[in-house]
PDB file of C-alpha atoms in Angstrom:
ATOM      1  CA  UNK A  13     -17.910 -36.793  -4.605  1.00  0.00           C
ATOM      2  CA  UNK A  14     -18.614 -36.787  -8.385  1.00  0.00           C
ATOM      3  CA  UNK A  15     -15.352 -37.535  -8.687  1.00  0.00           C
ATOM      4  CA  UNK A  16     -14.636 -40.183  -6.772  1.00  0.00           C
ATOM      5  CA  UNK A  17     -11.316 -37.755  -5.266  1.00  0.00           C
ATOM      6  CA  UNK A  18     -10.253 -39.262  -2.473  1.00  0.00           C
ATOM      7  CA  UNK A  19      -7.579 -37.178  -0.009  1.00  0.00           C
ATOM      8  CA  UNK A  20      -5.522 -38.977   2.788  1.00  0.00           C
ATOM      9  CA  UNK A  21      -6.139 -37.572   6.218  1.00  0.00           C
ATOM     10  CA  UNK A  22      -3.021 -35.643   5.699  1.00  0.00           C
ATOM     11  CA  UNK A  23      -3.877 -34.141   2.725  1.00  0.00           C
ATOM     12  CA  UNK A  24      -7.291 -32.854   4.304  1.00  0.00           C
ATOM     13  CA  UNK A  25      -5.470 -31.078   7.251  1.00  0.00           C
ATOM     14  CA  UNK A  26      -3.313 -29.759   4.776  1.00  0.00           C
ATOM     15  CA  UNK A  27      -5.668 -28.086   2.728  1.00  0.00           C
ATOM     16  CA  UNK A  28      -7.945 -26.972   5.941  1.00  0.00           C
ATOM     17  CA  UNK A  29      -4.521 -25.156   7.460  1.00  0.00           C
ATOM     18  CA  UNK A  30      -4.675 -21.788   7.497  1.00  0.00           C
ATOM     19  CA  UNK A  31      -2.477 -19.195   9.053  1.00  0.00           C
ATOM     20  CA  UNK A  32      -4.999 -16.764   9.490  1.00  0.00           C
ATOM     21  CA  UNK A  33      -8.774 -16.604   9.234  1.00  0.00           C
ATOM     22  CA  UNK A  34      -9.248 -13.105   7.831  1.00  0.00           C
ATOM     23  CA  UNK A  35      -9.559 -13.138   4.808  1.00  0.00           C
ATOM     24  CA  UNK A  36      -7.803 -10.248   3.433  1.00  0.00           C
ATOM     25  CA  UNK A  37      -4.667 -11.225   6.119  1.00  0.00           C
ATOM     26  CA  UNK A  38      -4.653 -14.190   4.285  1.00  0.00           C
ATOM     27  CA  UNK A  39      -4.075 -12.870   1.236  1.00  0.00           C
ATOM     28  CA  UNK A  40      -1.853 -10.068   1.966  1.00  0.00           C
ATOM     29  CA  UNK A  41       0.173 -13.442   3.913  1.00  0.00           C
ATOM     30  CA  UNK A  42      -0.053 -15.137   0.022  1.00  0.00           C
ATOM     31  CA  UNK A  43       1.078 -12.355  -2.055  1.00  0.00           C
ATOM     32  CA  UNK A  44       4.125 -11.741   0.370  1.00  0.00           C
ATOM     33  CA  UNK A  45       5.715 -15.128  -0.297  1.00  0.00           C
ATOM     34  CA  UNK A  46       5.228 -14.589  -3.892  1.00  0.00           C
ATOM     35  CA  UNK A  47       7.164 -11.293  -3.812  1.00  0.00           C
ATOM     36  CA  UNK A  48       9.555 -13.122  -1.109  1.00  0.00           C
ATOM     37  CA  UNK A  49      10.564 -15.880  -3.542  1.00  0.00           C
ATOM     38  CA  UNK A  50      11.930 -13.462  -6.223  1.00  0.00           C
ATOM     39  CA  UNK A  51      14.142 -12.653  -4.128  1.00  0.00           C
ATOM     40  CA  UNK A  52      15.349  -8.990  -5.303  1.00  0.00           C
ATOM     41  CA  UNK A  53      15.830  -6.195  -2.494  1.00  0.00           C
ATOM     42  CA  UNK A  54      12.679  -4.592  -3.864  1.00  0.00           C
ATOM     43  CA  UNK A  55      10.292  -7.383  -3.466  1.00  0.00           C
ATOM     44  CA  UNK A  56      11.863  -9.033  -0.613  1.00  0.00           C
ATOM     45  CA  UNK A  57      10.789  -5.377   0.845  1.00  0.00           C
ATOM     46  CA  UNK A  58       7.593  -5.335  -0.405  1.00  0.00           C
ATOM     47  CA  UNK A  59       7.208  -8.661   0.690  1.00  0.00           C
ATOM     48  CA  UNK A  60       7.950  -7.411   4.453  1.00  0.00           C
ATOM     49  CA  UNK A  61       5.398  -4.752   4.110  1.00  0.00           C
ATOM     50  CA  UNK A  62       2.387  -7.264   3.322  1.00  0.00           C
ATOM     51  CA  UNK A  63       3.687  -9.599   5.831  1.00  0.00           C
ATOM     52  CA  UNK A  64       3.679  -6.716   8.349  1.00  0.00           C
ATOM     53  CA  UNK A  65      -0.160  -5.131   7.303  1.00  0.00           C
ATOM     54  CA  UNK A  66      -1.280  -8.946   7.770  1.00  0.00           C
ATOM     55  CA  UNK A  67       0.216  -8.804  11.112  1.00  0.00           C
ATOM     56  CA  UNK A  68      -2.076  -5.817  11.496  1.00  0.00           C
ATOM     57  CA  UNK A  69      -5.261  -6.914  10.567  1.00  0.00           C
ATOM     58  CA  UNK A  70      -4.773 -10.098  12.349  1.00  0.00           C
ATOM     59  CA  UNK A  71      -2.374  -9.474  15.450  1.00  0.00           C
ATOM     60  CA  UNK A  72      -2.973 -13.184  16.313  1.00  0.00           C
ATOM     61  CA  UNK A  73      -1.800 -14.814  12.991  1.00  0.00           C
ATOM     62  CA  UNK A  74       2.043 -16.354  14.350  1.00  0.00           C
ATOM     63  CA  UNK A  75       2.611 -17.100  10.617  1.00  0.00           C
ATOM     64  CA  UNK A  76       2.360 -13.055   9.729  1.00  0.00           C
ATOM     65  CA  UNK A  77       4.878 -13.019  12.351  1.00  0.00           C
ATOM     66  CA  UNK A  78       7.044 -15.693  11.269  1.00  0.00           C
ATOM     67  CA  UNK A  79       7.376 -14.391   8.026  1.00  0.00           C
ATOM     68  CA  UNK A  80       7.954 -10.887   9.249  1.00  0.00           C
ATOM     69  CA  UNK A  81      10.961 -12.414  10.978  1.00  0.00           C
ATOM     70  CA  UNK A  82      12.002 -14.954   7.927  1.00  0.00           C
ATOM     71  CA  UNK A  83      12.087 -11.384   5.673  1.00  0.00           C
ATOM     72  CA  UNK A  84      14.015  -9.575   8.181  1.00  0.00           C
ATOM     73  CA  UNK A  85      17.075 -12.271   8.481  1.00  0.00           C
ATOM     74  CA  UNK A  86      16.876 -12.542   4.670  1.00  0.00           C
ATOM     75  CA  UNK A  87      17.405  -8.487   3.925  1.00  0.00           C
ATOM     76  CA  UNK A  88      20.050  -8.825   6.679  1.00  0.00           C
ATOM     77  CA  UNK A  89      21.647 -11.386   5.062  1.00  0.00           C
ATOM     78  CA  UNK A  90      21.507 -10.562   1.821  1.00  0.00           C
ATOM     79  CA  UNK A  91      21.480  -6.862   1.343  1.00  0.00           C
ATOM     80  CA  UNK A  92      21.771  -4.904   5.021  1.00  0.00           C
ATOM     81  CA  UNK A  93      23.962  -6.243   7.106  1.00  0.00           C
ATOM     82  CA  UNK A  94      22.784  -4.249   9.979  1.00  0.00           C
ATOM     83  CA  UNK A  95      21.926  -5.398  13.941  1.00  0.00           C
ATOM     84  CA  UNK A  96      18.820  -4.016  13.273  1.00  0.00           C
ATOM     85  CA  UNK A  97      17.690  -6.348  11.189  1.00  0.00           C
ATOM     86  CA  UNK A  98      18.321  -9.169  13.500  1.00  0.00           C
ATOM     87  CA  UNK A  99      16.174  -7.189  16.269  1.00  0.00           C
ATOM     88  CA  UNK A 100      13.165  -7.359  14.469  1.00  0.00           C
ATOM     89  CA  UNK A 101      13.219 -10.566  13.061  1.00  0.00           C
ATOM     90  CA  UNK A 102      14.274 -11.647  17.084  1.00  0.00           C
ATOM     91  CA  UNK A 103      11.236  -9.548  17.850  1.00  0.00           C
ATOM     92  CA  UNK A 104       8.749 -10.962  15.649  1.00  0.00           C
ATOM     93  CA  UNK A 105      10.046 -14.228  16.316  1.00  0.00           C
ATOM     94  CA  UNK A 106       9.030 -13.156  20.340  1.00  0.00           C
ATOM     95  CA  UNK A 107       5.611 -12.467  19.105  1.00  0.00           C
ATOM     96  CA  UNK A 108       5.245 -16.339  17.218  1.00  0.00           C
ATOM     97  CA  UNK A 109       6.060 -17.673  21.063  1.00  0.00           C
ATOM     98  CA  UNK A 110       3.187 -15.383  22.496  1.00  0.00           C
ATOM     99  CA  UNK A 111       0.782 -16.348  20.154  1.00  0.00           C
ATOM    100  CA  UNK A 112       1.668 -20.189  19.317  1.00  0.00           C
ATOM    101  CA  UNK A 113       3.955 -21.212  22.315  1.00  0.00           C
ATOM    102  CA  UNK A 114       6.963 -22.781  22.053  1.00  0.00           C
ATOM    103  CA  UNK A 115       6.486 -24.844  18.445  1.00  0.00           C
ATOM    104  CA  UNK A 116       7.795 -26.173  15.617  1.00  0.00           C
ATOM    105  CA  UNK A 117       7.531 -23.055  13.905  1.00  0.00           C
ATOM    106  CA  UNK A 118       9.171 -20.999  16.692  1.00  0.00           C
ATOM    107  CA  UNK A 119      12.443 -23.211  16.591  1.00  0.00           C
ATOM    108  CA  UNK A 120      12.824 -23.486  13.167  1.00  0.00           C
ATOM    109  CA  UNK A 121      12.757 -18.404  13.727  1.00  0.00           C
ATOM    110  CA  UNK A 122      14.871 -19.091  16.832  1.00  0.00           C
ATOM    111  CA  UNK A 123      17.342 -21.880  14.897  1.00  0.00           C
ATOM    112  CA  UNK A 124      17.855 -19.597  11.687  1.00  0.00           C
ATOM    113  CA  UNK A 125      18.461 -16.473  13.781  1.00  0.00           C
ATOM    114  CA  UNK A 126      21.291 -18.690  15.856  1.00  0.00           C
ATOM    115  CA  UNK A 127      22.911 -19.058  12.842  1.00  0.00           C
ATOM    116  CA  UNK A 128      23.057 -15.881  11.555  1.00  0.00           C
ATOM    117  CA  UNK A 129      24.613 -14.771  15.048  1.00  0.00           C
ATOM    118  CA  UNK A 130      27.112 -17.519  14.948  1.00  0.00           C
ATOM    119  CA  UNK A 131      25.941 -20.020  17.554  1.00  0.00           C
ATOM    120  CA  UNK A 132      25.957 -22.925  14.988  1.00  0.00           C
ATOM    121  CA  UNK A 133      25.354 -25.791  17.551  1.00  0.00           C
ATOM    122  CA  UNK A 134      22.450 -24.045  18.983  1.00  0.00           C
ATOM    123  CA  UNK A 135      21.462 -23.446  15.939  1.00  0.00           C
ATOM    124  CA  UNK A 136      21.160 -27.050  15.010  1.00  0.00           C
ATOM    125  CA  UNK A 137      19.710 -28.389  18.551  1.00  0.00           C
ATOM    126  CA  UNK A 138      17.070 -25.830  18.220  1.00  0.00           C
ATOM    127  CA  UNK A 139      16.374 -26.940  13.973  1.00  0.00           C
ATOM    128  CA  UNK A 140      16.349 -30.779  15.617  1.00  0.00           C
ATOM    129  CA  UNK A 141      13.515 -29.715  17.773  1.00  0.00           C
ATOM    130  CA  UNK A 142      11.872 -27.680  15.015  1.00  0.00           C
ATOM    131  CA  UNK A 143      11.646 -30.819  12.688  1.00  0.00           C
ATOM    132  CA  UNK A 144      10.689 -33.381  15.774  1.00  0.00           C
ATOM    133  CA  UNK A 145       7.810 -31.292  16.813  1.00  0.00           C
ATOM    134  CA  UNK A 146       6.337 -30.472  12.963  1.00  0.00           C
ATOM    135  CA  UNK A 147       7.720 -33.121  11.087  1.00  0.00           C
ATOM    136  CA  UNK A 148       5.811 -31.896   8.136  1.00  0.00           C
ATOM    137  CA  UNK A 149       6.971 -28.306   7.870  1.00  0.00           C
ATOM    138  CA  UNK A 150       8.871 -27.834   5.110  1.00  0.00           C
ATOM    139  CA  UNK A 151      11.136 -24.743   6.411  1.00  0.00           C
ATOM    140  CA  UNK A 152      12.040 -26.856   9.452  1.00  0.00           C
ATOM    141  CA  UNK A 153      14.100 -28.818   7.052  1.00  0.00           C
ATOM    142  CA  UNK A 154      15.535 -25.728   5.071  1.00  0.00           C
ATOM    143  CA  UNK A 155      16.945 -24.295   8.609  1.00  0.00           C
ATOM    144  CA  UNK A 156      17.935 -28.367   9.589  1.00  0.00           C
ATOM    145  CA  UNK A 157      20.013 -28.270   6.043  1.00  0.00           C
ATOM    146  CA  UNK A 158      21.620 -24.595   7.148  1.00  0.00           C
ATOM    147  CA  UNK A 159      22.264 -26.035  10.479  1.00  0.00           C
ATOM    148  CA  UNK A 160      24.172 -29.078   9.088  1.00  0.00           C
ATOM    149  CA  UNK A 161      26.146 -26.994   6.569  1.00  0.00           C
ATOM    150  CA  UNK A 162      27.764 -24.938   9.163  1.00  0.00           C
ATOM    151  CA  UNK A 163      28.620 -27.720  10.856  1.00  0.00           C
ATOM    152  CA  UNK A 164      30.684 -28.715   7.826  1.00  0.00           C
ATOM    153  CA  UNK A 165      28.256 -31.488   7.449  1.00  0.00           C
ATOM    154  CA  UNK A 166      27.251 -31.866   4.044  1.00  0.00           C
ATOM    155  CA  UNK A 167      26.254 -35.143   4.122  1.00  0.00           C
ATOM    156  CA  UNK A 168      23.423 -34.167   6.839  1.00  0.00           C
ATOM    157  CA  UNK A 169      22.714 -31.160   5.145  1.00  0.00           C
ATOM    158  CA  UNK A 170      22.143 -32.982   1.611  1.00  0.00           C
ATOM    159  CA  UNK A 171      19.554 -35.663   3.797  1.00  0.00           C
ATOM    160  CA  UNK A 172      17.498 -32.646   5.482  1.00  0.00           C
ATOM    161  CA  UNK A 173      17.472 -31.226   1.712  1.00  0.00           C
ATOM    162  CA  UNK A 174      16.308 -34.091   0.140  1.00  0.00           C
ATOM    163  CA  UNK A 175      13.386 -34.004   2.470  1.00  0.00           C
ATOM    164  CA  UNK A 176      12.646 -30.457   2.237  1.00  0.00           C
ATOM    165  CA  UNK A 177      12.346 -31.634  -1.626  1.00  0.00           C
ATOM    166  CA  UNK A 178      10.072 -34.637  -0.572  1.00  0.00           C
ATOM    167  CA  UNK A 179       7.565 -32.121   0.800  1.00  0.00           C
ATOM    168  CA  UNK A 180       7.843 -29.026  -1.662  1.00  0.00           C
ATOM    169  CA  UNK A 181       7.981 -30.811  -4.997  1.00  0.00           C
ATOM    170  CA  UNK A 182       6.960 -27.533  -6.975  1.00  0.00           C
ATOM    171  CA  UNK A 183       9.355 -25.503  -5.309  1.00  0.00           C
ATOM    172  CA  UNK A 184      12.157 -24.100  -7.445  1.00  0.00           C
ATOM    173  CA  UNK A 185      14.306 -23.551  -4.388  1.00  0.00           C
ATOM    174  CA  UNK A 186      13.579 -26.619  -2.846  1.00  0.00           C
ATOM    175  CA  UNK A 187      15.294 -27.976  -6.019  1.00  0.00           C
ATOM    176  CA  UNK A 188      18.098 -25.848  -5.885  1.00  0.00           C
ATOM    177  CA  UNK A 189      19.494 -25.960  -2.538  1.00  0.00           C
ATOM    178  CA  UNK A 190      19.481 -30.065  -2.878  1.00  0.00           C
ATOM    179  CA  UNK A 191      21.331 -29.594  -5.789  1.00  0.00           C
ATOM    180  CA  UNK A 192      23.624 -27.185  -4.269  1.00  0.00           C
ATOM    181  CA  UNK A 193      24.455 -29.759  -2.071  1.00  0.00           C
ATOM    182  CA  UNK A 194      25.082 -32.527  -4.341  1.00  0.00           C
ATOM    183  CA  UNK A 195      27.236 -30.256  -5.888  1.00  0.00           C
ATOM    184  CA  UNK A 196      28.960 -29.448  -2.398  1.00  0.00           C
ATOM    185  CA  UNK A 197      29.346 -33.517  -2.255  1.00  0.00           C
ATOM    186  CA  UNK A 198      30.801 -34.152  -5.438  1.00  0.00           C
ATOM    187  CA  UNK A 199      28.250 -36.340  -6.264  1.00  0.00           C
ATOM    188  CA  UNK A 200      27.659 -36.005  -9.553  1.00  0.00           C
ATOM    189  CA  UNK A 201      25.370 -38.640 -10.649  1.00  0.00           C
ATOM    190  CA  UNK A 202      22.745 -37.324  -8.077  1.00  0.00           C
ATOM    191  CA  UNK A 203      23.576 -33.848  -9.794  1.00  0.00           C
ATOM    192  CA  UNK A 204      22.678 -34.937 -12.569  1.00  0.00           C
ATOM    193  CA  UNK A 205      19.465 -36.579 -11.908  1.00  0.00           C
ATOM    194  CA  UNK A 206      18.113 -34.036  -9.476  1.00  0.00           C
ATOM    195  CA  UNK A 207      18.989 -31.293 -12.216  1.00  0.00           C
ATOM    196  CA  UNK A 208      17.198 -33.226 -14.971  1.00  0.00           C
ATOM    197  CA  UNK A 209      13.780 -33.873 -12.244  1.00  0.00           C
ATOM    198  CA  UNK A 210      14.410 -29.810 -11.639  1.00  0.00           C
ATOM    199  CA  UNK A 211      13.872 -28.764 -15.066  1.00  0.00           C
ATOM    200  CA  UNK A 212      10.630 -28.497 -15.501  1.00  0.00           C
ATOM    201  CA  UNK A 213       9.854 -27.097 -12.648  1.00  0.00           C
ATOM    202  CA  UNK A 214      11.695 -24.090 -13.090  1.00  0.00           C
ATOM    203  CA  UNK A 215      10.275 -24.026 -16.809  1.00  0.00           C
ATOM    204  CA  UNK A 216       7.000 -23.799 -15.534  1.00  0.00           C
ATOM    205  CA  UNK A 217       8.021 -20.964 -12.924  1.00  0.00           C
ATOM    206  CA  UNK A 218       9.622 -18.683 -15.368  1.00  0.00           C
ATOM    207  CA  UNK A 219       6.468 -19.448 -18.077  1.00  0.00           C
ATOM    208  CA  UNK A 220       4.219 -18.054 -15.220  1.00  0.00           C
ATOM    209  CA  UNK A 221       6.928 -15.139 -13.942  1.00  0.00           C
ATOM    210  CA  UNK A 222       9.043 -14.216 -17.296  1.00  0.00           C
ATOM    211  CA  UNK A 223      10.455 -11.527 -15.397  1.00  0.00           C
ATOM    212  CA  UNK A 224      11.800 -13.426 -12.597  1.00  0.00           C
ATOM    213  CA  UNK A 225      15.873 -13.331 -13.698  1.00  0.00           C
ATOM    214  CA  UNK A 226      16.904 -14.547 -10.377  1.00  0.00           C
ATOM    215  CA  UNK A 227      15.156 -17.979 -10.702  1.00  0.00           C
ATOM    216  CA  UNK A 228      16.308 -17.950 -14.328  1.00  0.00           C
ATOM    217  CA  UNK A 229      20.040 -17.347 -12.890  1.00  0.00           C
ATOM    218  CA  UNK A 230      19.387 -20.480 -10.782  1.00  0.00           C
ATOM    219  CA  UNK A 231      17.893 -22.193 -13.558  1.00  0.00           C
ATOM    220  CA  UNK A 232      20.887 -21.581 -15.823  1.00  0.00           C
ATOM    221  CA  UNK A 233      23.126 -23.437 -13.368  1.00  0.00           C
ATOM    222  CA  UNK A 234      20.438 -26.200 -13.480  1.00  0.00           C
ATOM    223  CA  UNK A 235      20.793 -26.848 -17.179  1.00  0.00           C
ATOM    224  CA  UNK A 236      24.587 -26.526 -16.748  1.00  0.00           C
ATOM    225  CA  UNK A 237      24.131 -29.656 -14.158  1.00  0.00           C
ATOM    226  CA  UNK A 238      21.605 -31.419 -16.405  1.00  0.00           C
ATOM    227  CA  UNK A 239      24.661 -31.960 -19.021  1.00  0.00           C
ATOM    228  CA  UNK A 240      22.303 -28.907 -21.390  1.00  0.00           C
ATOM    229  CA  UNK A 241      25.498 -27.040 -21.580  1.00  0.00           C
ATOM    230  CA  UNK A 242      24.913 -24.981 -24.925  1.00  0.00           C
ATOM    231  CA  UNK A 243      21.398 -23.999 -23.462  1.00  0.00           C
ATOM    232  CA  UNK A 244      23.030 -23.036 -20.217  1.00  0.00           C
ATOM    233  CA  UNK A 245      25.533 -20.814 -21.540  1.00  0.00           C
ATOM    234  CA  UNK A 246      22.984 -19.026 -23.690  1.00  0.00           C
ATOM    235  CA  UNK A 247      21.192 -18.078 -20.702  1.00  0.00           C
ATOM    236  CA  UNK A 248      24.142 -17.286 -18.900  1.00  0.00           C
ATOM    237  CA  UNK A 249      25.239 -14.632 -21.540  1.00  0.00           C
ATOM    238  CA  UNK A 250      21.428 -13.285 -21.874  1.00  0.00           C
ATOM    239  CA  UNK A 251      21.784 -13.017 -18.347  1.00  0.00           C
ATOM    240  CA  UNK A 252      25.337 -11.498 -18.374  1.00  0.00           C
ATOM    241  CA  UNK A 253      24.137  -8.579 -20.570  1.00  0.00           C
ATOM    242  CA  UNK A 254      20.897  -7.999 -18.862  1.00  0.00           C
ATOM    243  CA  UNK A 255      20.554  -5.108 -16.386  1.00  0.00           C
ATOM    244  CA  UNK A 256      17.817  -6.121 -14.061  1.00  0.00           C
ATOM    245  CA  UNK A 257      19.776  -8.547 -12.085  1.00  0.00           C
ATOM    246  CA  UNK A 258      20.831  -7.757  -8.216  1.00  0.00           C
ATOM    247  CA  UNK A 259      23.355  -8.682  -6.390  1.00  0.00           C
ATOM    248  CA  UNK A 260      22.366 -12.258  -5.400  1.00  0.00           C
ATOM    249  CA  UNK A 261      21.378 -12.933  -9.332  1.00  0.00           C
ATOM    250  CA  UNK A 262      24.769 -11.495 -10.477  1.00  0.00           C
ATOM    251  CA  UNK A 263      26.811 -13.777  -8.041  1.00  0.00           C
ATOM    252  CA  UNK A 264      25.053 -16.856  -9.126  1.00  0.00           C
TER     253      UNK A 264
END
């Protein structure tokens, strides 16, 4: 009141949303996505475990479970291709329907595990309904983007991306996978202005997480796109000689 802050009715609900309300769910639920956004096998694992011990002290909290089954289709993705993988994060995604019903956040689990198996136009019906019935979930639009890319629509995909961005403005992924599809589109003036908004927002991510050589692998194509080539290749040959990189940060 003292400072005359005033917060749109949206904003309010956003800050009284909670997935859980133990406390010490919650922020086992918190620390996960920071060890999930790094991205490396290790804390992608690690990320799984909190995820799974908030899902333990609070059997009720559908976001545990949704992240449980977000971290299961990313190891299988990325680093164990095994059917196993895809059972829990099917299983998990069971246990969101139980406790939430049938909701946004169950379509977007249920859209990204149709892709993974293949079933790309289920995969986008089922990210349609996701994003109709939570408009203003930010993953809904991720899985939408996927959905539209293995369609071969890039167009679509770049829109749904461009929205994601609209809602996670801090996000250093956010920024990346829009760019990755301006890149995918040729469209290089976009590129280049997306790149140049991106910037700082990875600079403050890696001031804050030094360590975090994935984001700065992503980061080094962003100053490539920005038109910072000398600074990009710099980092790309720090990056080159540097042995803490995985697989994903190598490739990119």
């Amino acid at each position: 009141d003292a400072l005359k802050l005033k917060l749109t009715h949206e904003e309010e609900k956003k800050i009284e949303e909670r997935p859980t309300g133990n406390a010490e769910a919650y922020e086992l639920w918190l620390k996960g996505k920071e060890y999930y956004l790094r991205t490396t096998a290790k804390d992608v694992e690690h990320a799984l475990t909190l995820y799974e011990e908030a899902a333990r002290l609070d059997p009720n909290c559908g976001q545990a479970y949704a992240s449980i089954a977000n971290t299961s289709l990313a190891i299988y993705i990325q680093y164990s291709p095994t059917k196993n993988w895809l059972k829990k994060a099917e299983a998990a995604t069971q246990k969101v329907r139980e406790i939430e019903g049938e909701t946004g956040l169950y379509y977007c689990m249920c859209s990204r595990i149709a892709i993974r198996s293949g079933n790309t136009a289920e995969a986008l019906r089922l990210a349609k309904l996701s994003v109709e019935m939570a408009p203003s979930y930010a993953l809904a639009y991720d899985v939408l983007g996927f959905a539209y890319q293995a369609m071969g629509n890039l167009k679509a995909a770049a829109e749904a991306r461009r929205k994601l961005l609209d809602l996670q403005q801090n996000s250093i992924l956010a920024h990346f996978v829009y760019a990755i599809s301006l890149y995918e589109l040729k469209d290089m003036k976009r590129l280049k202005e997306t790149a140049e908004q991106a910037v700082p927002v990875f600079e403050r991510h890696l001031q804050l997480n030094p360590d975090d050589n994935n984001a700065r692998a992503n980061f080094t194509s962003i100053l490539q796109w920005a038109g910072r080539q000398d600074e990009a290749f710099r980092s790309a040959e720090e990056l080159y000689a540097s042995r803490s990189l995985d697989g994903k940060g190598l490739y990119n």
